[in-house]
Amino acid sequence: MGAEFLKEIEQHAVIVTIKSKTEIVREGQKNKFIPFLIKGSVRVFTLNDGRELVYYYIRNSDSCLMTFTSIFKDYVSRVYAVAEEDSEIMLIPVSVIHEWLIRFPEINRVFYQEYDKRFSDVMNMVNDAVFHRLDKRVLNYIRQQISLTGNNPVKLTHREIASNLGTSREVVSRVLKKIENEGEIIQTKSGIKVLMNDGISMIQ
């Protein structure tokens, strides 16, 4: 989009550092800014009776589609967004985004790219919840967190896994013990390590 657009970003963007586990957006909040993730990881979800339903994770150079789409209606967030790790975020005022959509129509392509990615994420989430047994979902979740953080073992509590998968801590504890006995994972003080079928760690 050229030098003019870069100059606009320098003029209007606010760069903030968000600590891990910090809430960035909450359901019902009036969105004044659109967040773009520069570095880190952000979990986007809704809450139902205190249980989380994770829609997708935002990664480096991504934006939150649900926040972006709110600017075309009532500006009210329908999701929560929480930093999974220490993250760096660029905030652009909503009023500026509206102006950019007219002046820089190429932004619409970015929006549709984000839509395609997030739609795929949500479809994968639905398929996982409907068609996979809980042990498969737990293992997929752990693998996802390893992919996001690059850490194996990865630090996850049983309660955290339960909250993200919409079940109870006790059930997750039983499932983890089962898949550990089957040789899929090892639970250590450092976290949960996922093994390959031959017993070798996913990440050396």
PDB file of C-alpha atoms in Angstrom:
ATOM      1  CA  MET A   1       0.000   0.000   0.000  1.00  0.00           C
ATOM      2  CA  GLY A   2       3.061   2.198  -0.177  1.00  0.00           C
ATOM      3  CA  ALA A   3       4.795   4.969   1.703  1.00  0.00           C
ATOM      4  CA  GLU A   4       1.619   6.978   2.295  1.00  0.00           C
ATOM      5  CA  PHE A   5       0.031   4.093   4.203  1.00  0.00           C
ATOM      6  CA  LEU A   6       3.175   3.521   6.277  1.00  0.00           C
ATOM      7  CA  LYS A   7       3.132   7.213   7.177  1.00  0.00           C
ATOM      8  CA  GLU A   8      -0.503   6.845   8.302  1.00  0.00           C
ATOM      9  CA  ILE A   9       0.431   3.918  10.540  1.00  0.00           C
ATOM     10  CA  GLU A  10       3.260   5.899  12.135  1.00  0.00           C
ATOM     11  CA  GLN A  11       0.845   8.759  12.759  1.00  0.00           C
ATOM     12  CA  HIS A  12      -2.081   6.829  14.245  1.00  0.00           C
ATOM     13  CA  ALA A  13      -0.822   3.506  15.618  1.00  0.00           C
ATOM     14  CA  VAL A  14      -0.248   2.949  19.317  1.00  0.00           C
ATOM     15  CA  ILE A  15       2.093   0.082  20.252  1.00  0.00           C
ATOM     16  CA  VAL A  16       1.440  -1.540  23.632  1.00  0.00           C
ATOM     17  CA  THR A  17       2.998  -4.446  25.507  1.00  0.00           C
ATOM     18  CA  ILE A  18       0.512  -6.836  27.113  1.00  0.00           C
ATOM     19  CA  LYS A  19       1.507  -9.197  29.903  1.00  0.00           C
ATOM     20  CA  SER A  20       0.584 -12.879  29.705  1.00  0.00           C
ATOM     21  CA  LYS A  21      -2.967 -13.699  30.902  1.00  0.00           C
ATOM     22  CA  THR A  22      -4.053 -10.041  30.523  1.00  0.00           C
ATOM     23  CA  GLU A  23      -7.519  -9.381  29.120  1.00  0.00           C
ATOM     24  CA  ILE A  24      -7.379  -7.248  25.963  1.00  0.00           C
ATOM     25  CA  VAL A  25     -11.034  -7.251  24.906  1.00  0.00           C
ATOM     26  CA  ARG A  26     -14.137  -8.386  26.792  1.00  0.00           C
ATOM     27  CA  GLU A  27     -17.651  -9.282  25.698  1.00  0.00           C
ATOM     28  CA  GLY A  28     -19.967  -6.252  25.726  1.00  0.00           C
ATOM     29  CA  GLN A  29     -17.090  -3.789  25.542  1.00  0.00           C
ATOM     30  CA  LYS A  30     -17.333  -0.890  23.094  1.00  0.00           C
ATOM     31  CA  ASN A  31     -14.454  -1.282  20.647  1.00  0.00           C
ATOM     32  CA  LYS A  32     -12.516   1.960  20.204  1.00  0.00           C
ATOM     33  CA  PHE A  33      -9.448   0.315  18.664  1.00  0.00           C
ATOM     34  CA  ILE A  34      -8.713  -2.590  16.316  1.00  0.00           C
ATOM     35  CA  PRO A  35      -5.815  -4.708  17.623  1.00  0.00           C
ATOM     36  CA  PHE A  36      -3.129  -6.131  15.335  1.00  0.00           C
ATOM     37  CA  LEU A  37      -0.752  -8.598  16.941  1.00  0.00           C
ATOM     38  CA  ILE A  38       2.907  -7.847  16.283  1.00  0.00           C
ATOM     39  CA  LYS A  39       4.393 -10.502  18.523  1.00  0.00           C
ATOM     40  CA  GLY A  40       2.983 -13.121  20.909  1.00  0.00           C
ATOM     41  CA  SER A  41      -0.270 -15.092  21.043  1.00  0.00           C
ATOM     42  CA  VAL A  42      -3.872 -14.180  21.919  1.00  0.00           C
ATOM     43  CA  ARG A  43      -6.813 -16.483  22.706  1.00  0.00           C
ATOM     44  CA  VAL A  44     -10.258 -15.423  21.437  1.00  0.00           C
ATOM     45  CA  PHE A  45     -13.261 -17.051  23.122  1.00  0.00           C
ATOM     46  CA  THR A  46     -16.741 -16.699  24.589  1.00  0.00           C
ATOM     47  CA  LEU A  47     -17.997 -17.694  28.032  1.00  0.00           C
ATOM     48  CA  ASN A  48     -21.065 -19.793  28.812  1.00  0.00           C
ATOM     49  CA  ASP A  49     -21.856 -20.580  32.457  1.00  0.00           C
ATOM     50  CA  GLY A  50     -18.232 -19.888  33.317  1.00  0.00           C
ATOM     51  CA  ARG A  51     -16.878 -22.246  30.659  1.00  0.00           C
ATOM     52  CA  GLU A  52     -14.809 -21.086  27.715  1.00  0.00           C
ATOM     53  CA  LEU A  53     -15.473 -21.851  24.083  1.00  0.00           C
ATOM     54  CA  VAL A  54     -12.291 -21.019  22.191  1.00  0.00           C
ATOM     55  CA  TYR A  55     -12.885 -19.734  18.663  1.00  0.00           C
ATOM     56  CA  TYR A  56      -9.305 -19.241  17.526  1.00  0.00           C
ATOM     57  CA  TYR A  57      -5.832 -18.006  18.430  1.00  0.00           C
ATOM     58  CA  ILE A  58      -4.304 -14.845  17.009  1.00  0.00           C
ATOM     59  CA  ARG A  59      -0.667 -15.179  16.007  1.00  0.00           C
ATOM     60  CA  ASN A  60       2.047 -12.796  14.815  1.00  0.00           C
ATOM     61  CA  SER A  61       0.816 -10.239  12.236  1.00  0.00           C
ATOM     62  CA  ASP A  62      -2.835 -11.333  12.679  1.00  0.00           C
ATOM     63  CA  SER A  63      -5.864  -9.280  13.691  1.00  0.00           C
ATOM     64  CA  CYS A  64      -9.008 -10.225  15.604  1.00  0.00           C
ATOM     65  CA  LEU A  65     -11.705 -10.749  12.975  1.00  0.00           C
ATOM     66  CA  MET A  66     -14.532 -10.578  15.536  1.00  0.00           C
ATOM     67  CA  THR A  67     -13.324  -7.161  16.697  1.00  0.00           C
ATOM     68  CA  PHE A  68     -12.826  -5.980  13.135  1.00  0.00           C
ATOM     69  CA  THR A  69     -16.352  -6.946  12.059  1.00  0.00           C
ATOM     70  CA  SER A  70     -17.895  -5.095  15.019  1.00  0.00           C
ATOM     71  CA  ILE A  71     -16.973  -1.749  13.461  1.00  0.00           C
ATOM     72  CA  PHE A  72     -19.532  -2.365  10.714  1.00  0.00           C
ATOM     73  CA  LYS A  73     -22.407  -2.697  13.168  1.00  0.00           C
ATOM     74  CA  ASP A  74     -22.563  -1.540  16.788  1.00  0.00           C
ATOM     75  CA  TYR A  75     -18.868  -1.532  17.796  1.00  0.00           C
ATOM     76  CA  VAL A  76     -19.674  -3.918  20.675  1.00  0.00           C
ATOM     77  CA  SER A  77     -17.400  -6.911  21.201  1.00  0.00           C
ATOM     78  CA  ARG A  78     -19.012 -10.347  21.213  1.00  0.00           C
ATOM     79  CA  VAL A  79     -15.867 -12.114  22.393  1.00  0.00           C
ATOM     80  CA  TYR A  80     -13.105 -12.070  24.979  1.00  0.00           C
ATOM     81  CA  ALA A  81      -9.456 -11.814  23.945  1.00  0.00           C
ATOM     82  CA  VAL A  82      -6.684 -12.689  26.412  1.00  0.00           C
ATOM     83  CA  ALA A  83      -2.914 -12.727  25.888  1.00  0.00           C
ATOM     84  CA  GLU A  84      -1.553 -16.270  26.069  1.00  0.00           C
ATOM     85  CA  GLU A  85       1.973 -14.949  26.562  1.00  0.00           C
ATOM     86  CA  ASP A  86       3.680 -11.566  26.804  1.00  0.00           C
ATOM     87  CA  SER A  87       2.588  -9.883  23.575  1.00  0.00           C
ATOM     88  CA  GLU A  88       3.112  -6.721  21.576  1.00  0.00           C
ATOM     89  CA  ILE A  89       0.017  -5.236  19.965  1.00  0.00           C
ATOM     90  CA  MET A  90      -0.591  -2.361  17.562  1.00  0.00           C
ATOM     91  CA  LEU A  91      -3.845  -0.506  18.203  1.00  0.00           C
ATOM     92  CA  ILE A  92      -5.527   1.502  15.435  1.00  0.00           C
ATOM     93  CA  PRO A  93      -8.518   3.765  16.288  1.00  0.00           C
ATOM     94  CA  VAL A  94     -11.800   2.597  14.764  1.00  0.00           C
ATOM     95  CA  SER A  95     -12.393   6.005  13.176  1.00  0.00           C
ATOM     96  CA  VAL A  96      -9.049   5.711  11.374  1.00  0.00           C
ATOM     97  CA  ILE A  97      -9.891   2.194  10.113  1.00  0.00           C
ATOM     98  CA  HIS A  98     -13.134   3.511   8.618  1.00  0.00           C
ATOM     99  CA  GLU A  99     -11.202   6.238   6.811  1.00  0.00           C
ATOM    100  CA  TRP A 100      -8.557   3.775   5.607  1.00  0.00           C
ATOM    101  CA  LEU A 101     -11.161   1.446   4.114  1.00  0.00           C
ATOM    102  CA  ILE A 102     -12.119   4.270   1.750  1.00  0.00           C
ATOM    103  CA  ARG A 103      -8.638   5.653   1.073  1.00  0.00           C
ATOM    104  CA  PHE A 104      -6.856   2.291   0.898  1.00  0.00           C
ATOM    105  CA  PRO A 105      -9.299  -0.285  -0.531  1.00  0.00           C
ATOM    106  CA  GLU A 106      -6.528  -2.911  -0.466  1.00  0.00           C
ATOM    107  CA  ILE A 107      -7.337  -3.280   3.249  1.00  0.00           C
ATOM    108  CA  ASN A 108     -10.493  -5.104   2.223  1.00  0.00           C
ATOM    109  CA  ARG A 109      -8.313  -7.899   0.878  1.00  0.00           C
ATOM    110  CA  VAL A 110      -6.636  -8.173   4.288  1.00  0.00           C
ATOM    111  CA  PHE A 111     -10.076  -8.424   5.873  1.00  0.00           C
ATOM    112  CA  TYR A 112     -11.121 -11.291   3.583  1.00  0.00           C
ATOM    113  CA  GLN A 113      -7.837 -13.102   4.204  1.00  0.00           C
ATOM    114  CA  GLU A 114      -8.463 -12.865   7.939  1.00  0.00           C
ATOM    115  CA  TYR A 115     -12.045 -14.038   7.437  1.00  0.00           C
ATOM    116  CA  ASP A 116     -10.835 -17.104   5.549  1.00  0.00           C
ATOM    117  CA  LYS A 117      -8.317 -18.005   8.263  1.00  0.00           C
ATOM    118  CA  ARG A 118     -10.759 -17.512  11.132  1.00  0.00           C
ATOM    119  CA  PHE A 119     -13.559 -19.374   9.368  1.00  0.00           C
ATOM    120  CA  SER A 120     -11.193 -22.337   8.950  1.00  0.00           C
ATOM    121  CA  ASP A 121     -10.216 -22.107  12.645  1.00  0.00           C
ATOM    122  CA  VAL A 122     -13.846 -22.125  13.763  1.00  0.00           C
ATOM    123  CA  MET A 123     -14.716 -25.008  11.431  1.00  0.00           C
ATOM    124  CA  ASN A 124     -11.813 -27.023  12.843  1.00  0.00           C
ATOM    125  CA  MET A 125     -13.009 -26.241  16.365  1.00  0.00           C
ATOM    126  CA  VAL A 126     -16.551 -27.398  15.556  1.00  0.00           C
ATOM    127  CA  ASN A 127     -15.331 -30.570  13.866  1.00  0.00           C
ATOM    128  CA  ASP A 128     -13.081 -31.339  16.820  1.00  0.00           C
ATOM    129  CA  ALA A 129     -15.923 -30.851  19.307  1.00  0.00           C
ATOM    130  CA  VAL A 130     -18.500 -32.844  17.313  1.00  0.00           C
ATOM    131  CA  PHE A 131     -16.523 -35.682  15.786  1.00  0.00           C
ATOM    132  CA  HIS A 132     -13.568 -36.327  18.093  1.00  0.00           C
ATOM    133  CA  ARG A 133     -13.559 -38.068  21.453  1.00  0.00           C
ATOM    134  CA  LEU A 134     -12.399 -36.026  24.426  1.00  0.00           C
ATOM    135  CA  ASP A 135      -9.009 -37.759  24.600  1.00  0.00           C
ATOM    136  CA  LYS A 136      -8.335 -36.743  20.994  1.00  0.00           C
ATOM    137  CA  ARG A 137      -9.466 -33.176  21.703  1.00  0.00           C
ATOM    138  CA  VAL A 138      -7.200 -32.925  24.756  1.00  0.00           C
ATOM    139  CA  LEU A 139      -4.220 -34.213  22.788  1.00  0.00           C
ATOM    140  CA  ASN A 140      -4.968 -31.847  19.896  1.00  0.00           C
ATOM    141  CA  TYR A 141      -5.201 -28.931  22.328  1.00  0.00           C
ATOM    142  CA  ILE A 142      -1.830 -29.751  23.885  1.00  0.00           C
ATOM    143  CA  ARG A 143      -0.235 -30.071  20.442  1.00  0.00           C
ATOM    144  CA  GLN A 144      -1.753 -26.715  19.472  1.00  0.00           C
ATOM    145  CA  GLN A 145      -0.220 -25.064  22.531  1.00  0.00           C
ATOM    146  CA  ILE A 146       3.165 -26.595  21.747  1.00  0.00           C
ATOM    147  CA  SER A 147       2.909 -25.228  18.212  1.00  0.00           C
ATOM    148  CA  LEU A 148       1.962 -21.780  19.528  1.00  0.00           C
ATOM    149  CA  THR A 149       4.673 -21.541  22.179  1.00  0.00           C
ATOM    150  CA  GLY A 150       7.407 -23.686  20.668  1.00  0.00           C
ATOM    151  CA  ASN A 151       7.753 -25.407  24.052  1.00  0.00           C
ATOM    152  CA  ASN A 152       7.594 -29.157  24.649  1.00  0.00           C
ATOM    153  CA  PRO A 153       6.936 -29.772  27.494  1.00  0.00           C
ATOM    154  CA  VAL A 154       4.376 -26.980  27.652  1.00  0.00           C
ATOM    155  CA  LYS A 155       3.105 -25.501  30.923  1.00  0.00           C
ATOM    156  CA  LEU A 156      -0.625 -26.241  31.172  1.00  0.00           C
ATOM    157  CA  THR A 157      -2.800 -26.893  34.201  1.00  0.00           C
ATOM    158  CA  HIS A 158      -5.595 -29.452  34.164  1.00  0.00           C
ATOM    159  CA  ARG A 159      -8.040 -26.662  35.026  1.00  0.00           C
ATOM    160  CA  GLU A 160      -6.823 -24.539  32.108  1.00  0.00           C
ATOM    161  CA  ILE A 161      -7.299 -27.405  29.641  1.00  0.00           C
ATOM    162  CA  ALA A 162     -10.756 -28.118  31.068  1.00  0.00           C
ATOM    163  CA  SER A 163     -11.802 -24.482  30.762  1.00  0.00           C
ATOM    164  CA  ASN A 164     -10.700 -24.273  27.143  1.00  0.00           C
ATOM    165  CA  LEU A 165     -12.429 -27.515  26.170  1.00  0.00           C
ATOM    166  CA  GLY A 166     -15.653 -26.914  28.093  1.00  0.00           C
ATOM    167  CA  THR A 167     -15.333 -29.808  30.540  1.00  0.00           C
ATOM    168  CA  SER A 168     -14.290 -30.377  34.181  1.00  0.00           C
ATOM    169  CA  ARG A 169     -10.824 -30.570  35.705  1.00  0.00           C
ATOM    170  CA  GLU A 170     -11.529 -34.041  37.066  1.00  0.00           C
ATOM    171  CA  VAL A 171     -12.430 -35.353  33.611  1.00  0.00           C
ATOM    172  CA  VAL A 172      -9.290 -33.819  32.087  1.00  0.00           C
ATOM    173  CA  SER A 173      -7.142 -35.385  34.817  1.00  0.00           C
ATOM    174  CA  ARG A 174      -8.545 -38.835  33.985  1.00  0.00           C
ATOM    175  CA  VAL A 175      -8.084 -38.295  30.248  1.00  0.00           C
ATOM    176  CA  LEU A 176      -4.480 -37.129  30.687  1.00  0.00           C
ATOM    177  CA  LYS A 177      -3.692 -40.177  32.808  1.00  0.00           C
ATOM    178  CA  LYS A 178      -5.221 -42.416  30.111  1.00  0.00           C
ATOM    179  CA  ILE A 179      -3.244 -40.926  27.218  1.00  0.00           C
ATOM    180  CA  GLU A 180      -0.105 -40.925  29.375  1.00  0.00           C
ATOM    181  CA  ASN A 181      -0.569 -44.671  29.987  1.00  0.00           C
ATOM    182  CA  GLU A 182      -0.991 -45.093  26.222  1.00  0.00           C
ATOM    183  CA  GLY A 183       2.415 -43.481  25.652  1.00  0.00           C
ATOM    184  CA  GLU A 184       1.169 -40.300  23.961  1.00  0.00           C
ATOM    185  CA  ILE A 185       2.391 -37.857  26.609  1.00  0.00           C
ATOM    186  CA  ILE A 186       4.560 -37.535  29.715  1.00  0.00           C
ATOM    187  CA  GLN A 187       3.474 -35.316  32.623  1.00  0.00           C
ATOM    188  CA  THR A 188       6.417 -33.748  34.434  1.00  0.00           C
ATOM    189  CA  LYS A 189       7.064 -30.831  36.780  1.00  0.00           C
ATOM    190  CA  SER A 190       8.104 -28.842  33.703  1.00  0.00           C
ATOM    191  CA  GLY A 191       4.738 -29.426  32.008  1.00  0.00           C
ATOM    192  CA  ILE A 192       3.162 -31.849  29.552  1.00  0.00           C
ATOM    193  CA  LYS A 193       5.392 -33.355  26.886  1.00  0.00           C
ATOM    194  CA  VAL A 194       3.878 -34.890  23.765  1.00  0.00           C
ATOM    195  CA  LEU A 195       5.702 -37.906  22.316  1.00  0.00           C
ATOM    196  CA  MET A 196       5.773 -39.306  18.814  1.00  0.00           C
ATOM    197  CA  ASN A 197       4.480 -42.831  18.286  1.00  0.00           C
ATOM    198  CA  ASP A 198       8.000 -44.171  18.708  1.00  0.00           C
ATOM    199  CA  GLY A 199       8.347 -42.454  22.081  1.00  0.00           C
ATOM    200  CA  ILE A 200      10.491 -39.588  20.764  1.00  0.00           C
ATOM    201  CA  SER A 201       9.564 -36.059  21.780  1.00  0.00           C
ATOM    202  CA  MET A 202       7.830 -33.844  19.179  1.00  0.00           C
ATOM    203  CA  ILE A 203      10.399 -31.110  19.790  1.00  0.00           C
ATOM    204  CA  GLN A 204      13.943 -31.996  20.732  1.00  0.00           C
TER     205      GLN A 204
END
